[in-house]
mmCIF file of C-alpha atoms and ligand atoms in Angstrom:
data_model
loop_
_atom_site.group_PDB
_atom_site.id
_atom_site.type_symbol
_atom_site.label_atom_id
_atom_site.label_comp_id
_atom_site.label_asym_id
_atom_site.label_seq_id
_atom_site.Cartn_x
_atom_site.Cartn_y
_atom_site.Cartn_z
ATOM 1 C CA UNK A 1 0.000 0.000 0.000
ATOM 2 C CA UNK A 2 2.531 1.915 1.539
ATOM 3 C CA UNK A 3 5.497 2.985 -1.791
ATOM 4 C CA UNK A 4 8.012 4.866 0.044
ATOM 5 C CA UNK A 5 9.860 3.710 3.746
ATOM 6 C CA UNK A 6 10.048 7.521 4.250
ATOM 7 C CA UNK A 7 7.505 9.522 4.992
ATOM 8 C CA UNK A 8 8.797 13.333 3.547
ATOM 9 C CA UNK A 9 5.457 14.959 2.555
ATOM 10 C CA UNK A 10 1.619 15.085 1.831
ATOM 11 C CA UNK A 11 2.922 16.411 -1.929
ATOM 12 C CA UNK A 12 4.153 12.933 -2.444
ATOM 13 C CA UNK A 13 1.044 10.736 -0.985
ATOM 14 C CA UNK A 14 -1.776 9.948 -3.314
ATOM 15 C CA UNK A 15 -5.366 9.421 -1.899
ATOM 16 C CA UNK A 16 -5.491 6.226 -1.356
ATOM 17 C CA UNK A 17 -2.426 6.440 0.936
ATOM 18 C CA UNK A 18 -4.027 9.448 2.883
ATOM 19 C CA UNK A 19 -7.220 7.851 3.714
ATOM 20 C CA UNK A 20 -5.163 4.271 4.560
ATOM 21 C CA UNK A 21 -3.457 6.382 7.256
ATOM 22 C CA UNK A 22 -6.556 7.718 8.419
ATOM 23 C CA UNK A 23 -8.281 4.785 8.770
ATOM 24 C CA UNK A 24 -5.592 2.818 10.366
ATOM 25 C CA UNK A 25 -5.404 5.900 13.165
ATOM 26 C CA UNK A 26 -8.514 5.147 13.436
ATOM 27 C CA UNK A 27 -7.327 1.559 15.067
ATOM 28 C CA UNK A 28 -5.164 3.292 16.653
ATOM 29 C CA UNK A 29 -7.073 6.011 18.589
ATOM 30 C CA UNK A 30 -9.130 2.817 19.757
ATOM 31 C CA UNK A 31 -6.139 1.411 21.555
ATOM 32 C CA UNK A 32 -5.478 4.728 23.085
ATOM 33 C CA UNK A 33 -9.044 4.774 24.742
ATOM 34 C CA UNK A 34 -8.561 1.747 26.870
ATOM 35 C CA UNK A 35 -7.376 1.151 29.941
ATOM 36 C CA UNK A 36 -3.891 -0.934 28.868
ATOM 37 C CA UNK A 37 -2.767 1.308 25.563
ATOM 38 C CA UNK A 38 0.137 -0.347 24.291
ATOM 39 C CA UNK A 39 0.693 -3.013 21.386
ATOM 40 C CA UNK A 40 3.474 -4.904 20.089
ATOM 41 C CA UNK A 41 3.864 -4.454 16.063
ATOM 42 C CA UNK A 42 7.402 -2.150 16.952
ATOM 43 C CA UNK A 43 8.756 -4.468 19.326
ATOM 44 C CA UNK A 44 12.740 -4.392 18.486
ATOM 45 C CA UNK A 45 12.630 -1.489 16.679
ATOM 46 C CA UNK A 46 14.182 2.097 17.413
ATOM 47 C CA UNK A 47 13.262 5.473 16.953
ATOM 48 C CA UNK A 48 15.401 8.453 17.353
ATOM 49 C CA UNK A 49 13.466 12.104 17.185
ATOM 50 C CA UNK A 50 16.134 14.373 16.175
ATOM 51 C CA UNK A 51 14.904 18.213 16.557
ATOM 52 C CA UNK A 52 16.569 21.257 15.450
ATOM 53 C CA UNK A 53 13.857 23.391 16.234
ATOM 54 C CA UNK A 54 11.640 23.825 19.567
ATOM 55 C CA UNK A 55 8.381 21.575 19.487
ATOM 56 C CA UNK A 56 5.746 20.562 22.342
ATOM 57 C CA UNK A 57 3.479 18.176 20.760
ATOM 58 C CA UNK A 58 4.964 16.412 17.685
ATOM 59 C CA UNK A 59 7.993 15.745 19.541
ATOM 60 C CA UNK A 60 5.963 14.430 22.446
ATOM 61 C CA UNK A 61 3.707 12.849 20.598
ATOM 62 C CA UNK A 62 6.155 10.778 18.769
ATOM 63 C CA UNK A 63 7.832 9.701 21.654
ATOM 64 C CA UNK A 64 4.055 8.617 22.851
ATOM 65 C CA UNK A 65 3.468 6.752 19.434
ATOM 66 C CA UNK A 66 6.778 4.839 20.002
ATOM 67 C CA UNK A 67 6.211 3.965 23.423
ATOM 68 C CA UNK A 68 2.600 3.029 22.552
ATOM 69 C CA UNK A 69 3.935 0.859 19.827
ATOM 70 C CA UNK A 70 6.079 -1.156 22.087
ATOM 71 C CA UNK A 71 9.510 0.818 20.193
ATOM 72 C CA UNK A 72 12.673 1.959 22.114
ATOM 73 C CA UNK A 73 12.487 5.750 21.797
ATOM 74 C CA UNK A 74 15.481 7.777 22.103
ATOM 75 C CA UNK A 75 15.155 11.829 22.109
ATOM 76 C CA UNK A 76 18.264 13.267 20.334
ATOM 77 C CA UNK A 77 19.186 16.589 22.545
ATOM 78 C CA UNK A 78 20.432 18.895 19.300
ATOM 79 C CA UNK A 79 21.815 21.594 22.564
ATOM 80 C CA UNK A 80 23.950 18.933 24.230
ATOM 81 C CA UNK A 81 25.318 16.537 21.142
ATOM 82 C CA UNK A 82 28.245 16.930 18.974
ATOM 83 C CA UNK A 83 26.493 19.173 16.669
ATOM 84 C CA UNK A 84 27.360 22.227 18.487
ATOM 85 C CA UNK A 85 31.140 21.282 18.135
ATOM 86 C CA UNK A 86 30.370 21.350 14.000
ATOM 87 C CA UNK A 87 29.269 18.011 13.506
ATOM 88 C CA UNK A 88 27.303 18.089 9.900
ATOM 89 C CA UNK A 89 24.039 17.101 9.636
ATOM 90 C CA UNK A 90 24.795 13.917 7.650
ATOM 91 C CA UNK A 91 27.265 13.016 9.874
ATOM 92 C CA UNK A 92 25.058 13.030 12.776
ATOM 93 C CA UNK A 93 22.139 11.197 11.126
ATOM 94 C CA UNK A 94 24.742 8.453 9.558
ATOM 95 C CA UNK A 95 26.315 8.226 13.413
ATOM 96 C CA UNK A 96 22.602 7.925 14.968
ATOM 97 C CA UNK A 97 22.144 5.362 11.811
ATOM 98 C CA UNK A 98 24.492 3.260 13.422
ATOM 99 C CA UNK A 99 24.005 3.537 16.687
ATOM 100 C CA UNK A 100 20.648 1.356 15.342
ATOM 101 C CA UNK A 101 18.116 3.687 14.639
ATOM 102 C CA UNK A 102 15.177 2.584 12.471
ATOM 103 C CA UNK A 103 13.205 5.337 12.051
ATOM 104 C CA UNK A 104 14.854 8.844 12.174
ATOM 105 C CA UNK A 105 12.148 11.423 13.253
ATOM 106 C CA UNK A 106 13.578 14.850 12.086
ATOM 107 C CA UNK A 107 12.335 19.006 12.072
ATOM 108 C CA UNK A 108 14.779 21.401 10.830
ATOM 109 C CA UNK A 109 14.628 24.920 10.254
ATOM 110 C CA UNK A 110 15.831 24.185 6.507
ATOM 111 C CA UNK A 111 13.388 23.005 3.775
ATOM 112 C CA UNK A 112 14.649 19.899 2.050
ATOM 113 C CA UNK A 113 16.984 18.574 4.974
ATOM 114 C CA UNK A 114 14.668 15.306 5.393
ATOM 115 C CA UNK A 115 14.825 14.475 1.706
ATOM 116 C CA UNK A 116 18.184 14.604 1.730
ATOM 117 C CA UNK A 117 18.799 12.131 4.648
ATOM 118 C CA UNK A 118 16.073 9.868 2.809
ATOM 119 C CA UNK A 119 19.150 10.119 0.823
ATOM 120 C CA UNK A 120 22.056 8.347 2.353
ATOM 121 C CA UNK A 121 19.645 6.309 5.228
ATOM 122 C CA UNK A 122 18.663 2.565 5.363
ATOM 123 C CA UNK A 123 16.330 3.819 8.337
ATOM 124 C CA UNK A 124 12.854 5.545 7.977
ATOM 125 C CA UNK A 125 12.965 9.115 8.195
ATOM 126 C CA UNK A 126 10.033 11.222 8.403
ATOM 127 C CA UNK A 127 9.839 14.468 8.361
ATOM 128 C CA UNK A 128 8.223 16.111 11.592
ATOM 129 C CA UNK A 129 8.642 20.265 9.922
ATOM 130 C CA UNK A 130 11.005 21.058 7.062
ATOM 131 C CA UNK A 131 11.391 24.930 7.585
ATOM 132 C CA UNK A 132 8.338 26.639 4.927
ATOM 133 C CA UNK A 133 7.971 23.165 3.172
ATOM 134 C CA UNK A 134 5.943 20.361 4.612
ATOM 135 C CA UNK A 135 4.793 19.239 8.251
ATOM 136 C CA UNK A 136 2.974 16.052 7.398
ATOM 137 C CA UNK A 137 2.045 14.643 10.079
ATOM 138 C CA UNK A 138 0.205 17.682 10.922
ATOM 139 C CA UNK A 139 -1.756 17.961 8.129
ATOM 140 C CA UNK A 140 -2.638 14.112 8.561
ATOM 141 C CA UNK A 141 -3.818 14.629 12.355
ATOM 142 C CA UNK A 142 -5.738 17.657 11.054
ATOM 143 C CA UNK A 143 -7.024 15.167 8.272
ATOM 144 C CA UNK A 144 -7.937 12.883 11.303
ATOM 145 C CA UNK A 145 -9.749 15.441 12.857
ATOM 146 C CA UNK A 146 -11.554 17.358 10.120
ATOM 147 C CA UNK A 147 -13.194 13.907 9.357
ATOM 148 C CA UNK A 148 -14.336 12.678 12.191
ATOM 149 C CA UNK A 149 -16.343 15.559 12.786
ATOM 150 C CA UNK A 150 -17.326 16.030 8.927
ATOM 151 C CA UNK A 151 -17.477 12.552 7.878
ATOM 152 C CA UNK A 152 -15.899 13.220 4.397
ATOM 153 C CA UNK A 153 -14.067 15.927 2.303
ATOM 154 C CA UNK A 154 -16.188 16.303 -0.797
ATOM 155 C CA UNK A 155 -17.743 19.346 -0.541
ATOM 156 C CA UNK A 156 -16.552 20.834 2.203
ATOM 157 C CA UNK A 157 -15.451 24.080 2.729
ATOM 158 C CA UNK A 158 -12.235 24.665 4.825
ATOM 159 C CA UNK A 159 -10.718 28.036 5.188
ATOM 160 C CA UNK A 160 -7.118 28.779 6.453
ATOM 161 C CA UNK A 161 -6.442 32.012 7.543
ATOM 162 C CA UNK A 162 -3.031 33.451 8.422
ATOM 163 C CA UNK A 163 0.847 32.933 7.685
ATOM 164 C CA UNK A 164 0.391 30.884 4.666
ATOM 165 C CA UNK A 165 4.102 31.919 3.311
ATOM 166 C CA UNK A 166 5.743 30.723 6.009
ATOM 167 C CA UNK A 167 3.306 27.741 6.777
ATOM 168 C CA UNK A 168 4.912 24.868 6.198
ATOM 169 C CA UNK A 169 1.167 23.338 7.927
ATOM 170 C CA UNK A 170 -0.891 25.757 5.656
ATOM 171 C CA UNK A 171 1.400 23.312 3.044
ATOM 172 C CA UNK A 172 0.984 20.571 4.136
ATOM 173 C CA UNK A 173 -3.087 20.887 4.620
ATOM 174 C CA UNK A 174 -3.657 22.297 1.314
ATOM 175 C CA UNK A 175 -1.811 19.649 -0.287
ATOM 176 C CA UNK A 176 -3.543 17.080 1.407
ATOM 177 C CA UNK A 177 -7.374 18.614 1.561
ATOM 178 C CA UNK A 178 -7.260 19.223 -2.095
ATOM 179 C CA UNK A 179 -6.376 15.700 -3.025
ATOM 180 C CA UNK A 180 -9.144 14.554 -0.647
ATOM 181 C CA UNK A 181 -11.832 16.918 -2.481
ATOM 182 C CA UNK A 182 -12.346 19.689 -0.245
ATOM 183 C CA UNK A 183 -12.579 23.539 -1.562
ATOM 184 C CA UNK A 184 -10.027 24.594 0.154
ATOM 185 C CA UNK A 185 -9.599 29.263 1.257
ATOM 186 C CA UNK A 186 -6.513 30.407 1.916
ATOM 187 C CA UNK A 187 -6.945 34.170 3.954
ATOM 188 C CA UNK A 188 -4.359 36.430 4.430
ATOM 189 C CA UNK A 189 -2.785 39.771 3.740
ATOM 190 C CA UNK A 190 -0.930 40.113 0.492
ATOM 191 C CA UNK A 191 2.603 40.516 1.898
ATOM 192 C CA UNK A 192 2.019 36.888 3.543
ATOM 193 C CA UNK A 193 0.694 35.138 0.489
ATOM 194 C CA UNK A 194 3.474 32.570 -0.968
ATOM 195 C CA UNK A 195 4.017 33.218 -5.016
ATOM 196 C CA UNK A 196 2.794 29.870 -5.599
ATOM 197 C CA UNK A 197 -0.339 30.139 -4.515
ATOM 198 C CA UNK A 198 -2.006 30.318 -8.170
ATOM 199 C CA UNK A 199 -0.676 26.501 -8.831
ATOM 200 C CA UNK A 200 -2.178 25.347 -5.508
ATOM 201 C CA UNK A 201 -5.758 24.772 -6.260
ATOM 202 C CA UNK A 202 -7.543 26.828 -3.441
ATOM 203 C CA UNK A 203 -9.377 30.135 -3.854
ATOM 204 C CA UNK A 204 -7.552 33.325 -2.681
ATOM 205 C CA UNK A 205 -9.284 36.186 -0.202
ATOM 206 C CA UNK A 206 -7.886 39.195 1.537
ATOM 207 C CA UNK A 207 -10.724 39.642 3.481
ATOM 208 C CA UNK A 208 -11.535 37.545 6.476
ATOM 209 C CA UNK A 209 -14.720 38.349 6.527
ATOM 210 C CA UNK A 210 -15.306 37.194 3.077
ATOM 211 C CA UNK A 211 -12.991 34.089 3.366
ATOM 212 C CA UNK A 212 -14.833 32.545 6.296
ATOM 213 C CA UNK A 213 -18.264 33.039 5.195
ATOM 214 C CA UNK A 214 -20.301 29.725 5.477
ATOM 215 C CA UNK A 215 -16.958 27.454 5.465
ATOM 216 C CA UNK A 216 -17.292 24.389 7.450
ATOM 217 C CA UNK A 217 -13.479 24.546 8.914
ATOM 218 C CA UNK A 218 -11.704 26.975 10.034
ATOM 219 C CA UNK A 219 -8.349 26.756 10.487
ATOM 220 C CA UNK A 220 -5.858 29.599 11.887
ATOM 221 C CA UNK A 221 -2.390 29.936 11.576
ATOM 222 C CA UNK A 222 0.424 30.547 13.863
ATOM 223 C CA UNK A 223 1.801 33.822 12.943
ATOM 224 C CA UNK A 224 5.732 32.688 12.259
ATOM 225 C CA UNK A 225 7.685 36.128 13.879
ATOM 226 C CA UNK A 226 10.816 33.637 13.663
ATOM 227 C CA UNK A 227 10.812 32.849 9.634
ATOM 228 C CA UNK A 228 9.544 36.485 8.672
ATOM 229 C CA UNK A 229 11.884 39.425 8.266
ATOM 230 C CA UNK A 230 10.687 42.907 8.525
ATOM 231 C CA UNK A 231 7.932 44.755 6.799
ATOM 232 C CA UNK A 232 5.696 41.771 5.973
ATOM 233 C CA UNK A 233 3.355 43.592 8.743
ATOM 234 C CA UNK A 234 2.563 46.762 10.159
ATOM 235 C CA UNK A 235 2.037 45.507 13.701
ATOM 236 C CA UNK A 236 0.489 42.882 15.818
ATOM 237 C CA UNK A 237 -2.407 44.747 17.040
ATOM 238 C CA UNK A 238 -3.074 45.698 13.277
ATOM 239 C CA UNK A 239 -2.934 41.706 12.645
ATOM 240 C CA UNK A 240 -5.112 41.056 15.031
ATOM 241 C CA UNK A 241 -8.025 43.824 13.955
ATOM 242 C CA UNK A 242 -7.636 42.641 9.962
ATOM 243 C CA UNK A 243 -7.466 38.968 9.897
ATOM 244 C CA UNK A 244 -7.588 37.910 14.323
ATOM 245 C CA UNK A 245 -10.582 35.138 14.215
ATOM 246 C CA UNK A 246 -13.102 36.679 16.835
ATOM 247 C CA UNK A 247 -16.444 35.417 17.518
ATOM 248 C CA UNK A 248 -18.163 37.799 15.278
ATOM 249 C CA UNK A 249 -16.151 36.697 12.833
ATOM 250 C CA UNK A 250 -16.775 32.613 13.816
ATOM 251 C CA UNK A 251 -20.362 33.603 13.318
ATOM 252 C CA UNK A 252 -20.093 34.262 9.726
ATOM 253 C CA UNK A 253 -19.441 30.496 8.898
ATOM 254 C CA UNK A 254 -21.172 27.349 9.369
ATOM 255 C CA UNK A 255 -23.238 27.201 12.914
ATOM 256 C CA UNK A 256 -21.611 23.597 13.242
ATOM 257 C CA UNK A 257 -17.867 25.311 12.088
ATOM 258 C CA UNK A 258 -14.920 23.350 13.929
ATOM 259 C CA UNK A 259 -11.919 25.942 15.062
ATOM 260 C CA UNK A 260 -8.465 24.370 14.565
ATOM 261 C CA UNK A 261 -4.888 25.770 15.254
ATOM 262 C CA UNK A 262 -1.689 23.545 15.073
ATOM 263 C CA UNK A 263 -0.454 25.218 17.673
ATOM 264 C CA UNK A 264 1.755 26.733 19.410
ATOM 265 C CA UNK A 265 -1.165 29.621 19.346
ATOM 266 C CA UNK A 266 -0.379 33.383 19.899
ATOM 267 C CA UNK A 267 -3.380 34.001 21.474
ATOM 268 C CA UNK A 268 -4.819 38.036 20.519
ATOM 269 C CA UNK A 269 -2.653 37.953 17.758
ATOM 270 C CA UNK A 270 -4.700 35.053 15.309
ATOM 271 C CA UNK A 271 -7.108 33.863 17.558
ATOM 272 C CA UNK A 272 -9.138 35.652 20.239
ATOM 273 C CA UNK A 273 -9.374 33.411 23.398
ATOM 274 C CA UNK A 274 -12.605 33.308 23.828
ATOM 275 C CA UNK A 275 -12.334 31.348 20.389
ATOM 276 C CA UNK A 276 -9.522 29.085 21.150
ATOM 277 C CA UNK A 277 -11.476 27.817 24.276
ATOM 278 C CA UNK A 278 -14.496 28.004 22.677
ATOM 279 C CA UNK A 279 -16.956 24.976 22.231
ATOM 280 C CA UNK A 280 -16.626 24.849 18.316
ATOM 281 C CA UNK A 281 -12.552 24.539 18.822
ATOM 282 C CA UNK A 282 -11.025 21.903 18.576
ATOM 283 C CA UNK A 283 -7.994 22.183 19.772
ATOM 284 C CA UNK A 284 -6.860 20.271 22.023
ATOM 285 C CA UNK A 285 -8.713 17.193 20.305
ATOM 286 C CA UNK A 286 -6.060 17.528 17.190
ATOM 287 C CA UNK A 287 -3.013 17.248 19.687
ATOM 288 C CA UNK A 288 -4.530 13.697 21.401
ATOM 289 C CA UNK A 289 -5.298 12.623 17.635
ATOM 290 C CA UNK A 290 -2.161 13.407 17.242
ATOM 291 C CA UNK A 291 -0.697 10.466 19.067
ATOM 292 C CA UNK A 292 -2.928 7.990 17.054
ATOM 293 C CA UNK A 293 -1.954 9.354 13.507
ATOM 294 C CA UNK A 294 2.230 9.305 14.405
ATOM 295 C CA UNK A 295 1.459 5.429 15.456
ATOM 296 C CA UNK A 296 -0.347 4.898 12.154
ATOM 297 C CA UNK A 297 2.710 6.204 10.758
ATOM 298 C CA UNK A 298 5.337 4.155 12.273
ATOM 299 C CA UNK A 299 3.538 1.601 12.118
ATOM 300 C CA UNK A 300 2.736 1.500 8.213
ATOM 301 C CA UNK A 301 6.403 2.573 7.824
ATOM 302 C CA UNK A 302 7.582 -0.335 9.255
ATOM 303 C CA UNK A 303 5.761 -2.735 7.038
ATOM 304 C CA UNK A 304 7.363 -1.426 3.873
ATOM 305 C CA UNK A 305 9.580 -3.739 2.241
ATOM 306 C CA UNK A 306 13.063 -1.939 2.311
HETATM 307 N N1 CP B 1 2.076 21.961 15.644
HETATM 308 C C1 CP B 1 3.351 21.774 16.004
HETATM 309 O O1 CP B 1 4.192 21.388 15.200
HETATM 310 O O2 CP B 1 3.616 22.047 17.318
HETATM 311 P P1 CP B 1 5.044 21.874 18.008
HETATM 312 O O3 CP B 1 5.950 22.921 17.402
HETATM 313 O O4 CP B 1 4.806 22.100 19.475
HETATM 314 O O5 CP B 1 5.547 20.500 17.716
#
């Protein structure tokens, strides 16, 4: 089912292996609701999570997914290795190689670094945030999540507002919805719209107000301060009052509208609060799903014939 041992993007999946990880998660989010929530299949095997960039929840959650799967996981601490002495990035991934890894779990702050180690690697790497490019397993927990509250993707409207340049998730998502069916909005001031976005297949608005307008999803962005350089925006608080979802704004789509962020969120900035904790977000439900969709990703990995 499965083509590649790697998992590098949502560009490369077709359809058919999109909804096969979504509907082994599915499994998979079973197991994590009872009481004992661990499973053999990765018995033996060894994952190493090697992060050049701050994350909460997908490094957590791969370290869960591992565990859960019955793997030996081993968090690579970028701060306190040989890297800081000038070790190169092949180097390190070729030493953690042999040091037994079988799946390399990697986010760097450069685009392309994954592919490359897919490169020179016997073991699986998957890419967990390549700078701008791709986050895929965020885009296949927001998958997850968009459809078990909508069912399906045909016909559904799902609007992303925010920092699509720099949004390697924005990526990711539209990549993914659109091959799934769904009309897919991207929202956002001009300065912070990729040049790209023509060949994309979503429908381009400026306004918020506009772009939300009876959409089923909405999805906001994490504003990336880190990736942008000056001049992109006049301020924060100007952010905010343009393209900030508020709950006037939330009333404009769907009544039945789900709220989703990746996270981390800058709360006042893209979303208002009183949205984020709102009873149509949801959160905190696509950082448990998470947990599910890395284990359906490990695990269909690791039955690729290499
Ligand atoms: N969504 C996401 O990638 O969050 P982290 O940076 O906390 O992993």
């Amino acid at each position: 089912m499965f083509k590649s041992k790697h998992l590098l993007g949502i560009k490369e999946l077709s359809p058919d292996e999109i909804n096969h990880i979504l509907d082994t998660s599915s499994g998979f989010r079973d197991v994590l609701r009872r009481d004992i929530k661990k499973v053999p299949p990765l018995r033996g095997k060894t994952v190493i999570s090697l992060f050049f960039e701050p994350s909460t929840r997908t490094r957590t959650s791969f370290a869960l997914a591992a565990k859960r799967l019955s793997a030996d996981d081993v968090n690579f601490s970028v701060t306190s290795s040989s890297v800081v002495k000038g070790e190169s990035i092949q180097d390190t991934a070729l030493t953690i190689q042999a040091l037994g890894a079988d799946f390399v779990v990697i986010r760097h702050k450069s685009s392309g670094v994954p592919h490359i180690l897919s490169k020179i690697l016997n073991a699986s790497v998957v890419n967990a945030g390549d700078g701008a490019n791709e986050h895929p397993t965020q885009a296949l927990l927001d998958l997850f999540t968009i459809r078990s509250h909508k069912k399906k993707f045909k016909g559904l409207t799902v609007s992303i507002i925010g920092d699509i340049a720099h949004s390697r998730v924005a990526k990711s998502n539209i990549y993914g919805l659109t091959k799934l069916g769904a009309h897919v909005r991207v929202i956002c001031p001009p300065t912070l719209m990729p040049a790209e976005i023509d060949k994309m297949g979503v429908e381009v608005f400026h306004s918020i107000d506009k772009g939300v307008r009876n959409a089923d999803v909405l999805m906001t962005l994490r504003l990336q301060l880190e990736r942008q350089s000056t001049g992109f925006l006049p301020s924060l608080r100007e952010y905010f009052k343009l393209y900030g979802l508020t709950q006037e704004r939330l009333g404009l789509a769907k009544k039945n509208a789900i709220v989703m962020h990746p996270g981390p969120m800058n709360r006042g900035v893209e979303i208002a609060s009183d949205v984020a904790d709102g009873p149509q977000s949801v959160i905190l439900e696509q950082v448990t799903n998470g947990i599910a969709v890395r284990m359906a990703v490990l695990y269909l990995l690791a039955g690729v014939k290499k």
